[in-house]
Short mmCIF file of C-alpha atoms in Angstrom, two decimals:
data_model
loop_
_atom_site.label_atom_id
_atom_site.label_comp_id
_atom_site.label_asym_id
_atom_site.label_seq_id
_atom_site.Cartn_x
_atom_site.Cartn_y
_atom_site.Cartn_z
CA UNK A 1 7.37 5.89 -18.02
CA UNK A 2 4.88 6.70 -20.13
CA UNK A 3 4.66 10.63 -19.92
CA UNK A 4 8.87 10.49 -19.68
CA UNK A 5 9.00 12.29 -16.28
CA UNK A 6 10.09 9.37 -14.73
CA UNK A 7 12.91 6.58 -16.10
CA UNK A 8 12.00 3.11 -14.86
CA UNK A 9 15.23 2.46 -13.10
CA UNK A 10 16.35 -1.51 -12.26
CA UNK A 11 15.75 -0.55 -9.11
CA UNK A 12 12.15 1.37 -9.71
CA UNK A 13 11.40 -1.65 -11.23
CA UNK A 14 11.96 -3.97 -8.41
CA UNK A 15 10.23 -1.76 -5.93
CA UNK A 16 6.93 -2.10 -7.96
CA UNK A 17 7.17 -5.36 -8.39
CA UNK A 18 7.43 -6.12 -4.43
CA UNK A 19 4.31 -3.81 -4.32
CA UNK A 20 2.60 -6.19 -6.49
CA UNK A 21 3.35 -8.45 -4.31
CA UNK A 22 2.01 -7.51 -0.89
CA UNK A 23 -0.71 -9.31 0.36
CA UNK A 24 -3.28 -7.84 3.47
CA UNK A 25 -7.05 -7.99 4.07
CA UNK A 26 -9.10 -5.03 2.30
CA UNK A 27 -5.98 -4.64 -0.09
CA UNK A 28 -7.28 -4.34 -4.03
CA UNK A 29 -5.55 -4.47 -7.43
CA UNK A 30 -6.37 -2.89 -10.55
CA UNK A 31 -5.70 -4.78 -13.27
CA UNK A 32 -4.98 -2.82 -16.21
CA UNK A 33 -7.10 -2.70 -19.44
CA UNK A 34 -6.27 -5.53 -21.63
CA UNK A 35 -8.16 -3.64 -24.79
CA UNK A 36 -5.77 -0.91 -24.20
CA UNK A 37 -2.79 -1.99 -22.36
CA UNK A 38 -2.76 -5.85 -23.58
CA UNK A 39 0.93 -6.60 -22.46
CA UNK A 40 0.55 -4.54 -18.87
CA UNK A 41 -2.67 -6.54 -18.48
CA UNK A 42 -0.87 -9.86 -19.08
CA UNK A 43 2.06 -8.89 -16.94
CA UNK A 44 0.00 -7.84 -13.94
CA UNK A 45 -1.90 -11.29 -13.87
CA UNK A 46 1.35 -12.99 -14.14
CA UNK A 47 2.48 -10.95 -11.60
CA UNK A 48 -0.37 -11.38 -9.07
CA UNK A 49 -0.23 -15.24 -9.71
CA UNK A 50 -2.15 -17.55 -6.91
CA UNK A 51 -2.61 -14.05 -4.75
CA UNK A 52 -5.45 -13.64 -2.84
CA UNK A 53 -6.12 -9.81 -3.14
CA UNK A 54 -9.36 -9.17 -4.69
CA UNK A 55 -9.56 -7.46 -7.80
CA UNK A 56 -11.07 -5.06 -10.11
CA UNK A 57 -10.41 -2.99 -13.41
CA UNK A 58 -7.91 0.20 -13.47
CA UNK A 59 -10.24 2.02 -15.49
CA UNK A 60 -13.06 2.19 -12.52
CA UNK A 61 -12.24 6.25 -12.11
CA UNK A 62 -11.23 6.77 -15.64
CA UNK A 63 -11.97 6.32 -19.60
CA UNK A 64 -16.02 6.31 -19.61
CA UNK A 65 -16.46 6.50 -16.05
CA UNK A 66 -14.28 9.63 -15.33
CA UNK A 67 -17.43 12.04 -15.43
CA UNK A 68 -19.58 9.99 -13.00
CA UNK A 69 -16.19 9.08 -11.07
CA UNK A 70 -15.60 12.40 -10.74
CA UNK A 71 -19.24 13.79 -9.52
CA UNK A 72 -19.23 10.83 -6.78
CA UNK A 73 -16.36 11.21 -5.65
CA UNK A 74 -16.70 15.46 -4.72
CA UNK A 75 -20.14 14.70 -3.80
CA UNK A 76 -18.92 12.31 -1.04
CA UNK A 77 -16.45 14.55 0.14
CA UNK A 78 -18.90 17.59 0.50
CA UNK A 79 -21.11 15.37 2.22
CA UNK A 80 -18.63 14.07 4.51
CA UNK A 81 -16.54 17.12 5.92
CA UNK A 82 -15.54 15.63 8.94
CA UNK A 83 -12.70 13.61 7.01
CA UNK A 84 -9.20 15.46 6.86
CA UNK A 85 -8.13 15.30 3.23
CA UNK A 86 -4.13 15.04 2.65
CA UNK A 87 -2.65 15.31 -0.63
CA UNK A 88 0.78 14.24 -2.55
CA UNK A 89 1.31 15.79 -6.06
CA UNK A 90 3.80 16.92 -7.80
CA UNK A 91 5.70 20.42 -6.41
CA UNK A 92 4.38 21.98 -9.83
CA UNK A 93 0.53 21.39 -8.51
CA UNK A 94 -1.41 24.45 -8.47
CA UNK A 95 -3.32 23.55 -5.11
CA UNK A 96 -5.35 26.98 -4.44
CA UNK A 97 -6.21 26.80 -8.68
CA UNK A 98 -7.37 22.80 -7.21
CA UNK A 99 -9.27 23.68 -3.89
CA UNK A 100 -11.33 26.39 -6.23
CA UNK A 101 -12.12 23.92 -8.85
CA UNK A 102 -12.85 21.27 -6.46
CA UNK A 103 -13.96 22.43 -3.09
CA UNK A 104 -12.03 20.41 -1.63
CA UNK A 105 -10.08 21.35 1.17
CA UNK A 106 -7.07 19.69 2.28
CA UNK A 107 -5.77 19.47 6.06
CA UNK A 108 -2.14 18.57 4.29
CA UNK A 109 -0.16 19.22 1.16
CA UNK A 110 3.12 16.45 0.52
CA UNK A 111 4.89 17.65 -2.30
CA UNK A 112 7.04 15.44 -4.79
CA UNK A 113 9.33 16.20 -7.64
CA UNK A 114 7.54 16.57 -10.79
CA UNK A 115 10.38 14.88 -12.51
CA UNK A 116 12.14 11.65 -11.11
CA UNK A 117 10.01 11.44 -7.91
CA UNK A 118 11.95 7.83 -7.38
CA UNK A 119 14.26 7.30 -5.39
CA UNK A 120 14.70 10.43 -3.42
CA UNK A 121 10.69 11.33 -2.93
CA UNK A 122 10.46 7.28 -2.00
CA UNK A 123 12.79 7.28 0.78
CA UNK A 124 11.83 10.86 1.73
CA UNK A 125 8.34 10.32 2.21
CA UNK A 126 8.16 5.86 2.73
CA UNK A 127 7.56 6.28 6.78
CA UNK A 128 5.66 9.78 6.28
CA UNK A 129 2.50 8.66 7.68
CA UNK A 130 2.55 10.06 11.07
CA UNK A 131 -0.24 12.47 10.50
CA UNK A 132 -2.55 10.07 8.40
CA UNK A 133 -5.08 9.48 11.15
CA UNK A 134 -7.81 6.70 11.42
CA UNK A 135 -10.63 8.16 8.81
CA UNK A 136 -8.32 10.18 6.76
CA UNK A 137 -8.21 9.88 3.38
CA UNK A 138 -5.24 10.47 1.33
CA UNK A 139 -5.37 11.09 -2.29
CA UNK A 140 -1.86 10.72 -4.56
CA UNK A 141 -1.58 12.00 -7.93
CA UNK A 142 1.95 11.38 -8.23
CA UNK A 143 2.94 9.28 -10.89
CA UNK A 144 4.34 5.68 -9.91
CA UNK A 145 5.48 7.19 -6.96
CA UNK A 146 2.30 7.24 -5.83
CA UNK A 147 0.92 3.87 -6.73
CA UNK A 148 3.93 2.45 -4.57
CA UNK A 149 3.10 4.41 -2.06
CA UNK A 150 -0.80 4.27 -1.62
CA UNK A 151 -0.07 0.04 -1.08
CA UNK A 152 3.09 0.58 1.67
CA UNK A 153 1.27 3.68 3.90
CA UNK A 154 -1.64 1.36 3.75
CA UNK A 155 -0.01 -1.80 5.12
CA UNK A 156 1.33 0.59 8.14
CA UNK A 157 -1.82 2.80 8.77
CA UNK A 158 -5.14 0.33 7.50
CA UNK A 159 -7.42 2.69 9.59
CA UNK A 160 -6.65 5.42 6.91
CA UNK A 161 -7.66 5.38 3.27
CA UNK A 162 -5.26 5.59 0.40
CA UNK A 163 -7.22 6.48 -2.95
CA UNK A 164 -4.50 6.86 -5.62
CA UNK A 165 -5.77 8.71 -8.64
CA UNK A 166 -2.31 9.29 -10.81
CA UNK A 167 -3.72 11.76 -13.68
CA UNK A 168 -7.25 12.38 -12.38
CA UNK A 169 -6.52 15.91 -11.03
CA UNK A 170 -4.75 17.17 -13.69
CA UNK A 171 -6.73 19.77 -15.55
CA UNK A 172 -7.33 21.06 -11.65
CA UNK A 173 -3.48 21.31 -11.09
CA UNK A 174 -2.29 22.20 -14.13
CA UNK A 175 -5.37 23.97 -16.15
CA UNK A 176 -4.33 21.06 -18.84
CA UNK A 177 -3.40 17.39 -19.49
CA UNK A 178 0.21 16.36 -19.08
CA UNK A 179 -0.79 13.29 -21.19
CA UNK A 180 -3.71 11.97 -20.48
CA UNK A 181 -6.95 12.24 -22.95
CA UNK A 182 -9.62 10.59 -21.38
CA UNK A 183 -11.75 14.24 -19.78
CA UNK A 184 -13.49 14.23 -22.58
CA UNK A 185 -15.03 10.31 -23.27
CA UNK A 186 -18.73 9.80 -23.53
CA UNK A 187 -19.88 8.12 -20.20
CA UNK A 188 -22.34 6.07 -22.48
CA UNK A 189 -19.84 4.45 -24.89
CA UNK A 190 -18.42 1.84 -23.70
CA UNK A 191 -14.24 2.08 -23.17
CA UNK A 192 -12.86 -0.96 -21.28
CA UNK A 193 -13.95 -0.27 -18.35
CA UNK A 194 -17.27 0.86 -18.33
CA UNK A 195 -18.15 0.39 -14.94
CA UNK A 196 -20.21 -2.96 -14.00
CA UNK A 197 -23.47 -3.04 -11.43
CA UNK A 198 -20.74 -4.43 -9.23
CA UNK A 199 -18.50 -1.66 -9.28
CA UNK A 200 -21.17 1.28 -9.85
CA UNK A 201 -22.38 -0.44 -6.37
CA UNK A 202 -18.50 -0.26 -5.27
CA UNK A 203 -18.42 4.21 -6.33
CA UNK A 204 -21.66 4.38 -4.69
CA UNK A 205 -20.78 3.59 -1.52
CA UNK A 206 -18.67 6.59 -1.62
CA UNK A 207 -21.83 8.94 -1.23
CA UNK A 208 -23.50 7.20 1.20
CA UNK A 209 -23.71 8.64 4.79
CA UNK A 210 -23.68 5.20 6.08
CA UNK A 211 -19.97 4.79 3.84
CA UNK A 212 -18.08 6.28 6.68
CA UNK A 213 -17.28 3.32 8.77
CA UNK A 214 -16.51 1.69 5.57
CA UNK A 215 -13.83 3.71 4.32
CA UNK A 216 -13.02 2.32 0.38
CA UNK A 217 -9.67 3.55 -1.23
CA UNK A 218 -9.02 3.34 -4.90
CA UNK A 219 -5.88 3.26 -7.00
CA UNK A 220 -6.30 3.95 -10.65
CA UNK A 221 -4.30 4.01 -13.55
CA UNK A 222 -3.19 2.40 -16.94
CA UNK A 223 0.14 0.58 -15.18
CA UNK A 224 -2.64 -0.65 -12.16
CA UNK A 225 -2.19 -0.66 -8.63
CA UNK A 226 -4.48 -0.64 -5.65
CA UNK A 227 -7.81 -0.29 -4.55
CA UNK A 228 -8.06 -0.46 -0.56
CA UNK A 229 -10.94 -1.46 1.36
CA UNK A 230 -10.68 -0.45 5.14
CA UNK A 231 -12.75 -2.60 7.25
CA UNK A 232 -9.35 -4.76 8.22
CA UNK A 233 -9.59 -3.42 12.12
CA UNK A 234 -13.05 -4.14 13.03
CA UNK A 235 -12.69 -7.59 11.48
CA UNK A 236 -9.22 -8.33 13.07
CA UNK A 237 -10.96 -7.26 16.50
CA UNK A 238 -14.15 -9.98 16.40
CA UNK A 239 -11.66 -12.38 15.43
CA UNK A 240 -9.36 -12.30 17.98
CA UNK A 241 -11.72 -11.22 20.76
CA UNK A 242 -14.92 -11.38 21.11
CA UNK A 243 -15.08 -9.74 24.87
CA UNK A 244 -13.20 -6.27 23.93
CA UNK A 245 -13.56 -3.14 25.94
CA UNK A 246 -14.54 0.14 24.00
CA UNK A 247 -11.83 2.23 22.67
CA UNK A 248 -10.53 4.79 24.75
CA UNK A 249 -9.82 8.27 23.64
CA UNK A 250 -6.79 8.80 21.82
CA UNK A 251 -3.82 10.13 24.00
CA UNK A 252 -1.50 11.77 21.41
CA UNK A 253 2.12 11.72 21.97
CA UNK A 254 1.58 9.39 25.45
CA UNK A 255 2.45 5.99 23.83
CA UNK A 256 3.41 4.79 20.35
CA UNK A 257 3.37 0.96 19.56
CA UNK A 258 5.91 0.79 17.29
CA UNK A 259 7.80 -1.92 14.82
CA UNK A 260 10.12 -3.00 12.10
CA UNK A 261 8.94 -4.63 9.61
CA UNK A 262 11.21 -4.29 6.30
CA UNK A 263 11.63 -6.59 2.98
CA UNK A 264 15.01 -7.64 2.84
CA UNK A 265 14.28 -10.11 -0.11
CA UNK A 266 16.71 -12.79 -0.02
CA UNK A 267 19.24 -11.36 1.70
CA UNK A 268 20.99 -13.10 4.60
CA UNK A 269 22.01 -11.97 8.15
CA UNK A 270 25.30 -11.78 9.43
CA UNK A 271 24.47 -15.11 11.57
CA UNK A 272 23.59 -16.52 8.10
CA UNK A 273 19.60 -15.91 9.18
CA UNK A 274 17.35 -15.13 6.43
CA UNK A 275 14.90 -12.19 6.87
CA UNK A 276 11.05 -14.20 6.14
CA UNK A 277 9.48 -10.59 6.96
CA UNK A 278 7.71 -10.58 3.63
CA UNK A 279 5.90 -13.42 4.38
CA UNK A 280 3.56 -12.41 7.39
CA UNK A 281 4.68 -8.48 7.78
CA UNK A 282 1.44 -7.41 6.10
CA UNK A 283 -0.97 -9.68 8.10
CA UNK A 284 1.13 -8.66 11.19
CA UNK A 285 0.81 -4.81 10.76
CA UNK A 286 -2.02 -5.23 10.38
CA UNK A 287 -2.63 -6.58 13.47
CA UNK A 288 -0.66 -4.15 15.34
CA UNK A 289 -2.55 -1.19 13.82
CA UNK A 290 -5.63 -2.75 14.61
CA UNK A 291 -4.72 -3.18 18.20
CA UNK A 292 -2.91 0.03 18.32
CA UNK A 293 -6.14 1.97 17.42
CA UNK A 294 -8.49 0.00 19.56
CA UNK A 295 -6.35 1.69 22.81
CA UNK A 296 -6.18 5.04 21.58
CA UNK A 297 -2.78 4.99 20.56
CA UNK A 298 -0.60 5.73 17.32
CA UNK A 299 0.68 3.22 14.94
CA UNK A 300 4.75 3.74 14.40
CA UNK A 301 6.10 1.24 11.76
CA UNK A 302 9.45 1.40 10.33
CA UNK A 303 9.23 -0.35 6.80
CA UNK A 304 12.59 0.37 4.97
CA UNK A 305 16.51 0.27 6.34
CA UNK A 306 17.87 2.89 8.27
CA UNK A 307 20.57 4.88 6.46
CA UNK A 308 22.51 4.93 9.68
CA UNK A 309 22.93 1.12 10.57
CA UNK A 310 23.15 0.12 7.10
CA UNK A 311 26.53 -1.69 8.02
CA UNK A 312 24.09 -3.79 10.50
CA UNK A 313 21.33 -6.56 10.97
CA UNK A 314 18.21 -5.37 10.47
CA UNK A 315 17.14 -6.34 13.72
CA UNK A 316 19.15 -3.54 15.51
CA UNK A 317 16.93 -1.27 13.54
CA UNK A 318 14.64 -0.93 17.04
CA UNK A 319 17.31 0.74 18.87
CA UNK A 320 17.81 3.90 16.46
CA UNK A 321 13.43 4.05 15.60
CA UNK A 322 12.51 3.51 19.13
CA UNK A 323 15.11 6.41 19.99
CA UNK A 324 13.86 8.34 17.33
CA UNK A 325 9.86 7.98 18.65
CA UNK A 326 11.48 8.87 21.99
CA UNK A 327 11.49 12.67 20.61
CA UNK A 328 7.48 12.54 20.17
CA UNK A 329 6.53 10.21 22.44
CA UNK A 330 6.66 9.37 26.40
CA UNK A 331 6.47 5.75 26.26
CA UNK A 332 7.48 3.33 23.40
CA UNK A 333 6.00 0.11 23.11
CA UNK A 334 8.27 -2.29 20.69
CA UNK A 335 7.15 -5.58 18.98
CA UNK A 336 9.08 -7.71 16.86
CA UNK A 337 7.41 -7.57 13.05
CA UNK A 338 6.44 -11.72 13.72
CA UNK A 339 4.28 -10.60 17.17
CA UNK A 340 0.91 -10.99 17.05
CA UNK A 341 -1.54 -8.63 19.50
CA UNK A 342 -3.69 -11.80 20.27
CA UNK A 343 -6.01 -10.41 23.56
CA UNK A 344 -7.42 -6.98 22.87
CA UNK A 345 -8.15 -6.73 25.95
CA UNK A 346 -5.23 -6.19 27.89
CA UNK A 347 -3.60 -2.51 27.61
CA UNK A 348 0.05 -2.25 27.13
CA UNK A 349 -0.13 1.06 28.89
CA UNK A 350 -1.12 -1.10 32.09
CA UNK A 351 2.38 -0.75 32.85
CA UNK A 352 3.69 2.83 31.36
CA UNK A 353 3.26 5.34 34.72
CA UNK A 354 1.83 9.14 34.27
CA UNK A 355 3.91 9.39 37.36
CA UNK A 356 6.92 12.21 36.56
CA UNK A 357 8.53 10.92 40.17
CA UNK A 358 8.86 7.21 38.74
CA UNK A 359 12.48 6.16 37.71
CA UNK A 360 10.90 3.11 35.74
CA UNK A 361 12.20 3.48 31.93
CA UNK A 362 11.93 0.14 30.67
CA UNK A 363 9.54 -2.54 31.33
CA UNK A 364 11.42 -6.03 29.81
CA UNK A 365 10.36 -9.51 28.55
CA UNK A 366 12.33 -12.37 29.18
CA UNK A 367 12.18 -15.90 27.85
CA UNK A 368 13.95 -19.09 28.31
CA UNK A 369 17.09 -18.09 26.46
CA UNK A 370 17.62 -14.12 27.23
CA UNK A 371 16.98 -12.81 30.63
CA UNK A 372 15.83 -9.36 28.53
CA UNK A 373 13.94 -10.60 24.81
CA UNK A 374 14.05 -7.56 22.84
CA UNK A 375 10.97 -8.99 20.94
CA UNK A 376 8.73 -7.10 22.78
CA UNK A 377 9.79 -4.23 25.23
CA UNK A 378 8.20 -0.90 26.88
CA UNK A 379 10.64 1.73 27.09
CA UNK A 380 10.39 5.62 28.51
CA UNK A 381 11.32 9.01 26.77
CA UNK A 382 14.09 8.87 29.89
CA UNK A 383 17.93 10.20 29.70
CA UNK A 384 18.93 6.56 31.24
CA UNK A 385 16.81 4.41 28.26
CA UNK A 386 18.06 6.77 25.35
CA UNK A 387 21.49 6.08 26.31
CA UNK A 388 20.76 2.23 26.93
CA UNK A 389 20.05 2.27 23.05
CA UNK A 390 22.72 4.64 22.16
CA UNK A 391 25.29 1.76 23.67
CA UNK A 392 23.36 -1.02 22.25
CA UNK A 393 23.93 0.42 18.88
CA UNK A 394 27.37 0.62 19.37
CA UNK A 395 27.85 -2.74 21.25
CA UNK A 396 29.98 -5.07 17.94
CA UNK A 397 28.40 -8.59 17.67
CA UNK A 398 30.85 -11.09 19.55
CA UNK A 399 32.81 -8.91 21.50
CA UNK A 400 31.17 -9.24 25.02
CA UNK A 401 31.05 -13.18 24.22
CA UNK A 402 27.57 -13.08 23.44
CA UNK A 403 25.84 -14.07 20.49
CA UNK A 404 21.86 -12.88 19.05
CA UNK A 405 22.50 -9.89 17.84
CA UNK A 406 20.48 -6.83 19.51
CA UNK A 407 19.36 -9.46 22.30
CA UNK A 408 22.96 -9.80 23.16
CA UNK A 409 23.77 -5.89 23.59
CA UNK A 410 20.90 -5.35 25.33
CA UNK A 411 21.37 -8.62 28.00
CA UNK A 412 25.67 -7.99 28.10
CA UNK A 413 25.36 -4.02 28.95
CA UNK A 414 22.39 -4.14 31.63
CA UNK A 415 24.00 -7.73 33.44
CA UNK A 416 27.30 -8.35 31.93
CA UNK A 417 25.85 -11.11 30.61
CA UNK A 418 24.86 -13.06 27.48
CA UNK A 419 21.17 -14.02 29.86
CA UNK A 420 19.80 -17.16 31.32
CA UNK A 421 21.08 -19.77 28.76
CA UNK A 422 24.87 -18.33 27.81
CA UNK A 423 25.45 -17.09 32.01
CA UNK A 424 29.17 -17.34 32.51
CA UNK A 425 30.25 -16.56 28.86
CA UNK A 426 31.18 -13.11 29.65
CA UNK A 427 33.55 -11.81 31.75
CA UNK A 428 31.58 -10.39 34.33
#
């Protein structure tokens, strides 16, 4: 890249270029200055094709508008204490030399390798979004590490904001540039991107007391990536409901919904299915999130392949993240990454007991073809449940007679059966 702390790798590459591609409500692209970066510019319109995000300049924090960016911004957050501040920069970031320079103060600090964040810092840190919290904001100055990641933590949590600023924070982190020479431009001359009534109306909404329900996230930087708007919950709500309760009080570490939702590309199943996840998993976390926070409860998505069922389909992913939840949570609620939350109304936890004397650990669905459907399951923090999964896991496809995968484990070692539809394959 451009500073040389990071080499774009094939595979760098391809993950920005499915980041590009991701598609959800109050999602924003930056399209890169085409004064300045003529061939970037062209390639991210290319790029974004027929896509319906909305979208603005990269320059709308920096070149001529840095100063005032700059001022808004650190007025807003001294005006609006009551939202945590997290932080991902490089592990060279001087963060008390920032919080002096800035006054801001940040409720966490994520560290990333100053040189080749990607891959490590990218699978390190993909699903570390457990303590973003609906309101936070999250600022990234971390290279195209953090450009990736501002667009995936917001498609998992769209009650937080992601604002990533790259190079913005440097003379605060470092005392200097590491590249960048745009401090010093004249807010009144005009440097492609000299910031429109529209988008001066866009920064000002940042100051205004009345800017806290809508949360705005920006992503800035020559090579372009996101700016997120965060009004995707309450407009997911009056469109799916228009009778919904108020939301309850949050009950940490109670009940998780929780789903899978990875980007295989083209790739093919071992049943010669082909994973279509890409096409709907941003609209669908969406929804999830949404409903998730309307109840109170946290939002647990797993977006990339676990390294310990690599040699499997995707779909047994649930067993091993639902386990893992298991170690924060009491109850797990699972839903397939094509499941849509389509009544607000009615509460998951309806059926998850406070009751320590109950023996219930999983609540099932069925359907017409499995007497258990994995697609959507409730499951206890119970000795029984853990070591359901831990069998399921191990259960090989085919052996037990069964075919579907996770859906077959699940029906052969609870009935000794493949469920309604395949009864009398099995042995048993």
């Amino acid at each position: 890249t451009g500073r040389g702390l990071q080499k774009l790798s094939a595979e760098l590459q391809q993950v920005i270029i499915q980041t590009f591609h991701r598609e959800a409500p109050g999602l924003v692209f930056g399209i890169p200055c085409q004064k300045e970066f003529k061939s970037l510019s062209q390639f991210a319109n290319e790029q974004l094709g027929n896509s319906t995000v909305e979208k603005t300049v990269a320059t709308l924090f920096i070149n001529s508008n840095y100063k005032d960016a700059r001022s808004i911004l650190l007025t807003y957050l001294k005006r609006n204490p009551d939202r945590n501040v997290h932080m991902v920069v490089s592990d060279k970031a001087d963060m008390n030399t920032f919080e002096t320079k800035t006054g801001i103060h940040t409720a966490s600090v994520t560290k990333i390798p100053a040189n080749e964040a990607f891959p490590k810092g990218y699978y390190d840190n993909i699903n570390n979004t457990a303590h973003h919290k609906p309101g936070d904001l999250v600022i990234l100055c971390a290279g195209p590490l953090g450009r990736i990641l501002a667009v995936e933590w917001f498609l998992q949590r769209p009650n937080t904001t992601y604002l990533e600023l790259g190079s913005f924070f440097d003379l605060d982190f470092f005392g200097k540039s590491l590249g960048a020479d745009y401090y010093k431009y004249n807010p009144r001359k005009s440097m492609c991107g000299k910031t429109t009534p529209v988008q001066k109306d866009l920064l000002l909404k940042l100051i205004d007391a009345t800017a806290t329900d809508r949360f705005v996230g920006h992503a800035m930087d020559s090579s372009t990536i996101s700016i997120i708007k965060n009004n995707t919950r309450n407009r997911l709500e009056n469109e799916i409901s228009n009778n919904i309760p108020q939301p309850v009080t949050t009950r940490n570490n109670w009940l998780t919904i929780a789903t899978v939702c990875v980007d295989e590309g083209d790739h093919k199943s071992p049943d010669n299915q082909t994973n279509t996840g890409r096409d709907y998993m941003s609209m669908t976390m969406a929804n999830h999130a949404a409903y998730a926070a309307h109840h109170g409860y946290e939002f647990s998505p797993l977006t990339s392949h676990s390294d310990q069922l690599l040699d499997k389909d995707v779909r047994y992913h649930k067993l091993i993240w639902v386990k893992q939840l298991m170690q924060n949570y009491t109850w797990v609620f699972f839903t397939d990454c094509d499941a849509l939350f389509l009544d607000f109304s009615i509460d998951v936890g309806r059926w998850a007991t406070d009751d320590d004397a109950s023996t219930t650990e999983l609540v099932l669905t069925g359907d017409h073809g499995w007497a258990m459907n994995s697609g959507q399951f409730l499951m206890r923090n119970g000795t029984w449940a853990k070591q359901l999964l831990d069998d399921a896991m191990k259960e090989p496809k085919h052996t037990h007679g069964c075919v579907g995968n996770d859906n077959a484990a699940f029906n052969w070692l609870l009935w000794g059966d493949c469920g309604w539809k395949g009864r009398g394959k099995g042995p048993g």
